[in-house]
Short mmCIF file of C-alpha atoms in Angstrom, two decimals:
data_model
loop_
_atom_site.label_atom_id
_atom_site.label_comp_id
_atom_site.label_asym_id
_atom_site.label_seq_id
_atom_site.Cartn_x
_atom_site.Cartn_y
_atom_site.Cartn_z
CA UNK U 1 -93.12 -32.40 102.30
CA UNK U 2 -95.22 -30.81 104.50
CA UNK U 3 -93.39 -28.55 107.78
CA UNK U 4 -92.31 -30.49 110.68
CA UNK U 5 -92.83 -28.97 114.24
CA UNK U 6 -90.85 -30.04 117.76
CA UNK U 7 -93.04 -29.84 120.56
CA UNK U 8 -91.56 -28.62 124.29
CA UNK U 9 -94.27 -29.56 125.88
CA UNK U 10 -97.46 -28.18 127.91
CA UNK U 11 -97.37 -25.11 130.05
CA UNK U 12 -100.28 -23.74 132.08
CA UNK U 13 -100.93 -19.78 132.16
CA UNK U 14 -103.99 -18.18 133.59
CA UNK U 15 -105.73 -18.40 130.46
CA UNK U 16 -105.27 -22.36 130.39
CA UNK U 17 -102.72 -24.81 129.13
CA UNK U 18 -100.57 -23.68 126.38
CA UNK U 19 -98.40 -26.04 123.82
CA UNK U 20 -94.87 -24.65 123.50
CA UNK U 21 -92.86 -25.30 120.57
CA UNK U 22 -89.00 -24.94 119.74
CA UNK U 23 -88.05 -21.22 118.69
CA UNK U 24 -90.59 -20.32 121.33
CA UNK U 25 -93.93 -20.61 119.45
CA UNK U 26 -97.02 -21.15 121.62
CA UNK U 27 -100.37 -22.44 120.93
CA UNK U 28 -103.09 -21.90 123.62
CA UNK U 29 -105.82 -24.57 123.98
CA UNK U 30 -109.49 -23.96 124.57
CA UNK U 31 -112.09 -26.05 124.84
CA UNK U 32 -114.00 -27.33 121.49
CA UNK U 33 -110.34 -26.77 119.65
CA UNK U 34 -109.03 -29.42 117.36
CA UNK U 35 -105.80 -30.91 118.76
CA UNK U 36 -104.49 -32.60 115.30
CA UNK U 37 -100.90 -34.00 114.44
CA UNK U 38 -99.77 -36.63 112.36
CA UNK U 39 -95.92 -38.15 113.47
CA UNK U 40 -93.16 -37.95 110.48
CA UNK U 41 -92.69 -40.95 108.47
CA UNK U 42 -89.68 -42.81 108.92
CA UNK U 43 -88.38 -41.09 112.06
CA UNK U 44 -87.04 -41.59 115.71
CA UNK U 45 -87.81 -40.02 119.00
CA UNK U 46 -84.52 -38.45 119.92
CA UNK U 47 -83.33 -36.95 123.31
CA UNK U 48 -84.03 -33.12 122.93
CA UNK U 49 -80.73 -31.88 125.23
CA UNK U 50 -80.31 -30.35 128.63
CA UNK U 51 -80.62 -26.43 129.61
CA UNK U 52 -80.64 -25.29 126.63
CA UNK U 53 -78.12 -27.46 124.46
CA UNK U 54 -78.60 -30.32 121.87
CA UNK U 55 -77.94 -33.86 122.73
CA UNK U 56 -74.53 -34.14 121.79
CA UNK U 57 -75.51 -38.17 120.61
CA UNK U 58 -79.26 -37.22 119.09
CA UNK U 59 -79.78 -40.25 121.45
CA UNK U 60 -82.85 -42.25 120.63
CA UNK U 61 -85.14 -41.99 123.70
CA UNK U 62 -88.29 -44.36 124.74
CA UNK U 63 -91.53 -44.12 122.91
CA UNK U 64 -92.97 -45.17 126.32
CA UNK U 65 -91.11 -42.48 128.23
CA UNK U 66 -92.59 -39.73 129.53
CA UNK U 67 -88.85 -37.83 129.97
CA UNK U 68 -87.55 -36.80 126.70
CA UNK U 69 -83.92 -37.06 127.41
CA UNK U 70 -81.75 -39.77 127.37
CA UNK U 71 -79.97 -40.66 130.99
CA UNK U 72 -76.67 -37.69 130.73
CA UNK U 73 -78.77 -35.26 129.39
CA UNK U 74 -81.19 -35.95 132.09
CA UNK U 75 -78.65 -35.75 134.91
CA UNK U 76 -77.14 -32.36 133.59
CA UNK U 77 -80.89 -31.12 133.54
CA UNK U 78 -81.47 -31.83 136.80
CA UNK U 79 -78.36 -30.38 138.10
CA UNK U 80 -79.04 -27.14 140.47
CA UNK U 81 -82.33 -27.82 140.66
CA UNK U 82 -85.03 -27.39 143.36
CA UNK U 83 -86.21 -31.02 143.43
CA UNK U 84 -82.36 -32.17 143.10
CA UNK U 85 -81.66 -30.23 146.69
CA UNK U 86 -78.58 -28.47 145.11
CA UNK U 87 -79.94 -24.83 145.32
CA UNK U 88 -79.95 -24.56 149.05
CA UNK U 89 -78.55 -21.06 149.18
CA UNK U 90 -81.42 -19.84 146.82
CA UNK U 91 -82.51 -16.23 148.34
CA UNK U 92 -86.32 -16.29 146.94
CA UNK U 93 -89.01 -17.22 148.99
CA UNK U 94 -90.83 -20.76 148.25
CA UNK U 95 -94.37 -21.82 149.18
CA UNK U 96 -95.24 -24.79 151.12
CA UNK U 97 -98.50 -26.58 149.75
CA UNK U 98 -101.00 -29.57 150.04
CA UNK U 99 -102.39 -30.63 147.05
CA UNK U 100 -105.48 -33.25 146.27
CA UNK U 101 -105.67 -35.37 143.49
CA UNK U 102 -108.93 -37.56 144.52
CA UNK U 103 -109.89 -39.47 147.77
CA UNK U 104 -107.19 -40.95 149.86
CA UNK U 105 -104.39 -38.85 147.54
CA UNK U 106 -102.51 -36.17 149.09
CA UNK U 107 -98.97 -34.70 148.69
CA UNK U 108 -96.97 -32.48 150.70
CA UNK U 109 -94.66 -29.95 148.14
CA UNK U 110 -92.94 -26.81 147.62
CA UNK U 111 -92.94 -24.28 144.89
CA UNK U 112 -91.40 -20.87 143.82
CA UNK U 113 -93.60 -18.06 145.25
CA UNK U 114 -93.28 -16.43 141.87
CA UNK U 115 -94.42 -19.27 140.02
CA UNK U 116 -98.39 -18.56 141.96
CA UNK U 117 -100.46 -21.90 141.19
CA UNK U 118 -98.73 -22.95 137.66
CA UNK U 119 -97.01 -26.14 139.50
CA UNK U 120 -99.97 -27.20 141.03
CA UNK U 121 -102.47 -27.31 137.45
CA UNK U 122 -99.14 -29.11 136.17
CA UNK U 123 -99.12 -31.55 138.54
CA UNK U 124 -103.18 -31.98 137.72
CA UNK U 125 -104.24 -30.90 141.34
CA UNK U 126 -107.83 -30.89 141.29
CA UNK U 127 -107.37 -29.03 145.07
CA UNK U 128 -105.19 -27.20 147.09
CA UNK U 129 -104.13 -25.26 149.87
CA UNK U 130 -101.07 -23.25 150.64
CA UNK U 131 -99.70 -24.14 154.30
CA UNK U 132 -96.98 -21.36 154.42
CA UNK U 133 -94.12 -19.27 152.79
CA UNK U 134 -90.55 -19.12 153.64
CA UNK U 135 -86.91 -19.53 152.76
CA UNK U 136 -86.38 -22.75 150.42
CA UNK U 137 -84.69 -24.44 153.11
CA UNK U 138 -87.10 -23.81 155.69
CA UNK U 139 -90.01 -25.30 153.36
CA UNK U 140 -87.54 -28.35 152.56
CA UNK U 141 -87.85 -28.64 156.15
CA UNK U 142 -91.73 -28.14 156.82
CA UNK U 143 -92.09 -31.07 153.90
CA UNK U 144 -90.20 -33.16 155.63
CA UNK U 145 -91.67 -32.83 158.92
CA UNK U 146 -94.91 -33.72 157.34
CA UNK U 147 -93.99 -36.54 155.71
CA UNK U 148 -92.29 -38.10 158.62
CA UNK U 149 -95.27 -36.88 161.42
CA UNK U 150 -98.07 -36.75 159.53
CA UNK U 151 -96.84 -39.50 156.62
CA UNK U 152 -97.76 -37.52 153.70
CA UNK U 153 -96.28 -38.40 150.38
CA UNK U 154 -93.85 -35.62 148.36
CA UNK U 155 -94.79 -37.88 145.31
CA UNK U 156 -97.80 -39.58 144.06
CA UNK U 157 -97.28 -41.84 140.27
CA UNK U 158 -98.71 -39.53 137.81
CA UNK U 159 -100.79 -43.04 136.51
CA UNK U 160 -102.42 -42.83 139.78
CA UNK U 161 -103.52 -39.31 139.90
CA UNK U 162 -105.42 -39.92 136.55
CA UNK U 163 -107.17 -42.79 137.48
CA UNK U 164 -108.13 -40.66 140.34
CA UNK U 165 -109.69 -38.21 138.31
CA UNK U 166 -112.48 -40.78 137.03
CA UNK U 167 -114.22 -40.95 140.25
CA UNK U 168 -114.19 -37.31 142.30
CA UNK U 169 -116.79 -36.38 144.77
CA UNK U 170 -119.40 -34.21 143.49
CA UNK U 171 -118.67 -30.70 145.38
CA UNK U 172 -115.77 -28.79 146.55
CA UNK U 173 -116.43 -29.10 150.18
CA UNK U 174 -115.52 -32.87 149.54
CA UNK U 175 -112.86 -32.31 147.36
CA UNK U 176 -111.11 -29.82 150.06
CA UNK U 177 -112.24 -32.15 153.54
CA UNK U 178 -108.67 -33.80 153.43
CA UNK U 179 -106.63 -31.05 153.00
CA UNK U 180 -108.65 -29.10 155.76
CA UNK U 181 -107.81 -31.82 158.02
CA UNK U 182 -104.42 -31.94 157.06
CA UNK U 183 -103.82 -28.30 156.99
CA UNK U 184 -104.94 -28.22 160.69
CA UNK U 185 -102.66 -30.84 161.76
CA UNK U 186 -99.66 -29.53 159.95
CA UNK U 187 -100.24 -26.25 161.67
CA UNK U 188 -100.40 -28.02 165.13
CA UNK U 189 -97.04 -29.96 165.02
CA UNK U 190 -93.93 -28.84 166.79
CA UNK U 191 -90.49 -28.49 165.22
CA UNK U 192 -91.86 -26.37 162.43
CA UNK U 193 -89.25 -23.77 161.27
CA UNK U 194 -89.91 -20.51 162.96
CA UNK U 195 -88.92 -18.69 159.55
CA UNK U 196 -91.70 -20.29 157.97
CA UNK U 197 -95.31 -18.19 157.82
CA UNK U 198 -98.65 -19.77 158.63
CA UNK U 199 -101.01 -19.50 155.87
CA UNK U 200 -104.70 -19.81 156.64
CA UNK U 201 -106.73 -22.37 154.97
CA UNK U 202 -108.60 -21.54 152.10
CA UNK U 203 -108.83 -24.20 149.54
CA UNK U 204 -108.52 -23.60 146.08
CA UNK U 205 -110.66 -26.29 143.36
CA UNK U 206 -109.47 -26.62 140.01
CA UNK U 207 -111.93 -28.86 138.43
CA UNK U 208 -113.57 -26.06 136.08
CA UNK U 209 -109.96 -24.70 135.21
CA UNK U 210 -109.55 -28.53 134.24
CA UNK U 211 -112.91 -28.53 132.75
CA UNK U 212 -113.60 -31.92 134.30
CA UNK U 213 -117.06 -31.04 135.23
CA UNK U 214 -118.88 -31.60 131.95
CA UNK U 215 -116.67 -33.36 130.19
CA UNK U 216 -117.35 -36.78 129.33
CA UNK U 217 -115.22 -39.79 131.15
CA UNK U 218 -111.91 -41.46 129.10
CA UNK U 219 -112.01 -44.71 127.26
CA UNK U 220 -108.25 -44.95 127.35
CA UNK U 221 -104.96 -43.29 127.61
CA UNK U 222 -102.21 -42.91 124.29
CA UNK U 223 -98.99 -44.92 125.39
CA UNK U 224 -96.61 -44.18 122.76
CA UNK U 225 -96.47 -42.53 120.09
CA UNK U 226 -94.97 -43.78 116.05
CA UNK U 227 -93.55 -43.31 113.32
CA UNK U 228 -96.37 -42.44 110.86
CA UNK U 229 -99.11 -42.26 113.45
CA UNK U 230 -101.92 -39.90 114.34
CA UNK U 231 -103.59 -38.38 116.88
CA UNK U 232 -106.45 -35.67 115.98
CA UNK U 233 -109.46 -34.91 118.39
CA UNK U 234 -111.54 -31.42 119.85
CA UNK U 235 -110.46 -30.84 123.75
CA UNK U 236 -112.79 -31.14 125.99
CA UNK U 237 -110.81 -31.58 129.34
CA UNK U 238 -107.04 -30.67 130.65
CA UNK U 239 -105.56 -31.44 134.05
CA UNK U 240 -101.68 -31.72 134.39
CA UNK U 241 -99.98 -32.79 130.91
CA UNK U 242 -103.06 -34.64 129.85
CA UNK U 243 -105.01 -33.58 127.31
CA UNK U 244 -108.65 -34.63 126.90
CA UNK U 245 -109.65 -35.48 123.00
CA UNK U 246 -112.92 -36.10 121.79
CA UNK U 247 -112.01 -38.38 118.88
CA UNK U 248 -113.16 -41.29 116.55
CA UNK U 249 -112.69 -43.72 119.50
CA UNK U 250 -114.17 -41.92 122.13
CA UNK U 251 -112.52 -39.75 124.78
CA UNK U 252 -109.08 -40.34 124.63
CA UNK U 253 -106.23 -38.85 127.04
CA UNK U 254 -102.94 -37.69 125.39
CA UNK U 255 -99.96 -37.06 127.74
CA UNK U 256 -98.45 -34.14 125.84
CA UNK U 257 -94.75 -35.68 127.95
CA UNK U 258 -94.96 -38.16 124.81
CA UNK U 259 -94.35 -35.67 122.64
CA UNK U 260 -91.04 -33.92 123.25
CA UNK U 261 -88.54 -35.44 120.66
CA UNK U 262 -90.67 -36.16 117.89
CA UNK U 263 -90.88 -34.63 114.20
CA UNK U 264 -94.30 -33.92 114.15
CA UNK U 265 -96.55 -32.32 111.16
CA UNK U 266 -100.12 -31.38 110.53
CA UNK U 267 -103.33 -34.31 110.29
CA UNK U 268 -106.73 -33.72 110.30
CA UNK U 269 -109.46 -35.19 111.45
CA UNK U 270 -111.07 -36.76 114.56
CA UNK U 271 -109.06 -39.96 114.09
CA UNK U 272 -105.81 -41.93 116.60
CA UNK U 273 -103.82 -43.99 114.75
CA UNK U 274 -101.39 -44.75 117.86
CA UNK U 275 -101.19 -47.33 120.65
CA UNK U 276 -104.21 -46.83 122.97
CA UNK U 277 -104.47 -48.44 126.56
CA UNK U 278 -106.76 -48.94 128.62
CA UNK U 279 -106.99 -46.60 131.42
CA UNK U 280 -105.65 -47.80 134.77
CA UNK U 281 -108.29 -48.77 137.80
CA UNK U 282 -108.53 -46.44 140.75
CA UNK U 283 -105.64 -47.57 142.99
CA UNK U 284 -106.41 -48.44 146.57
CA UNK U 285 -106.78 -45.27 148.67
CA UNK U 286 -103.76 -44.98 151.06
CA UNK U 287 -104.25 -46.56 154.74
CA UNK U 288 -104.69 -42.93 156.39
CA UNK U 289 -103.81 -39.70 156.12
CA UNK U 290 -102.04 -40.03 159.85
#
């Protein structure tokens, strides 16, 4: 019986997205590489545990899901966590960003300074600009103020942002016009924290890092993966957790969040023997930006 493998999912680095595997095991992915796995026969997706520890009930989790723990584990994972609001007294400085997914699509958000970019090419930004750095509570307070004054979303549906993605303007000066509006407005408001720093506008594009440019549009999108199923293709594109195959079908997007929980082991070929949708219409633009 051929080796199984547990995927943790897809991490970006400044080389490009990178597969992580249990025991720590990382394959990076460049374009033209075969992306190939085949899912063990007979088995379940189970919950893969939170910080660190097994699921104490190997709960069986969604096919459909793209969280790989079951509802307790997912809780305790959460728990003193920046997007949870329970690490208020956290000493590091955090950034304050606006990020661009496609026309009408922008989110207000905060990430570790130390962290650079990485949570903005895993959130499949295809632009961005920093709007300033400061104590975690003082950028909690600079995203609220924007979403309240300015009515920015802190979230956009991930579904959304990838039907975005089929239809971007042609240059970067389009792709960064919103933000530069934005930007400007954020800086004029009053009631911003004093604590916070100002950073200048300067937008950055990451539709070559995503290799969107050349690649050729989706046909569909994998929505679950199966016992005995297959996915196998050569990357062309990556923005987010998607992964852009080239396979027998066309160009097919895998969201490497279906993975997580599986048994999987080694197939060949350019072939997808799982569930494929059809990829979501562009949603309507929102009503403004103000």
């Amino acid at each position: 019986m051929a080796q199984a493998w547990r995927c943790a999912g897809l991490s970006w680095t400044a080389g490009g997205p990178v597969l992580i595997w249990d025991g720590g095991r990382r394959s990076a992915l460049t374009w033209g590489k075969t992306v190939a796995f085949g899912v063990a026969e007979g088995g379940a997706r189970t919950c893969v545990g939170a910080r660190g520890n097994r699921c104490p009930l190997a709960a069986r989790v969604s096919a459909r899901s793209t969280g790989p723990r079951c509802e307790e584990c997912a809780r305790l994972d959460r728990a003193h966590s920046v997007a949870a609001d329970t690490l208020a007294d956290d000493p590091r400085p955090y950034r304050v960003y606006l990020a661009w997914f496609g026309p009408g699509m922008t989110k207000v958000g905060i990430t570790g300074e130390r962290r650079g970019s990485a949570r903005l090419l895993e959130q499949g930004a295809v632009c961005f600009s920093w709007l300033g750095t400061g104590p975690l509570m003082a950028a909690r307070r600079t995203e609220e103020l924007l979403r309240a004054a300015l009515r920015v979303p802190d979230r956009i549906p991930y579904a959304a942002k990838r039907a975005a993605r089929a239809a971007l303007p042609a240059t970067v000066e389009e792709r960064a016009a919103e933000i530069a509006v934005l930007h400007a407005r954020a800086l004029d408001l009053t009631g911003r924290p004093e604590s916070l720093v100002p950073a200048p506008f300067r937008p950055v594009d990451h539709v070559e890092a995503f290799g969107l440019a050349e690649a050729p549009a989706p046909v569909g999108v994998v929505g679950e993966l199966a016992a005995g199923g297959a996915v196998s293709g050569e990357l062309v594109a990556a923005a987010g957790p998607d992964l852009h195959l080239a396979t027998d079908r066309g160009v097919v997007v895998l969201d490497t969040r279906l993975l997580p929980g599986w048994e999987l082991v080694p197939a060949g070929g350019r072939r997808v023997e799982v569930l494929v949708r059809a990829l979501k219409e562009r949603p309507t633009a929102q009503d403004g930006l103000f």
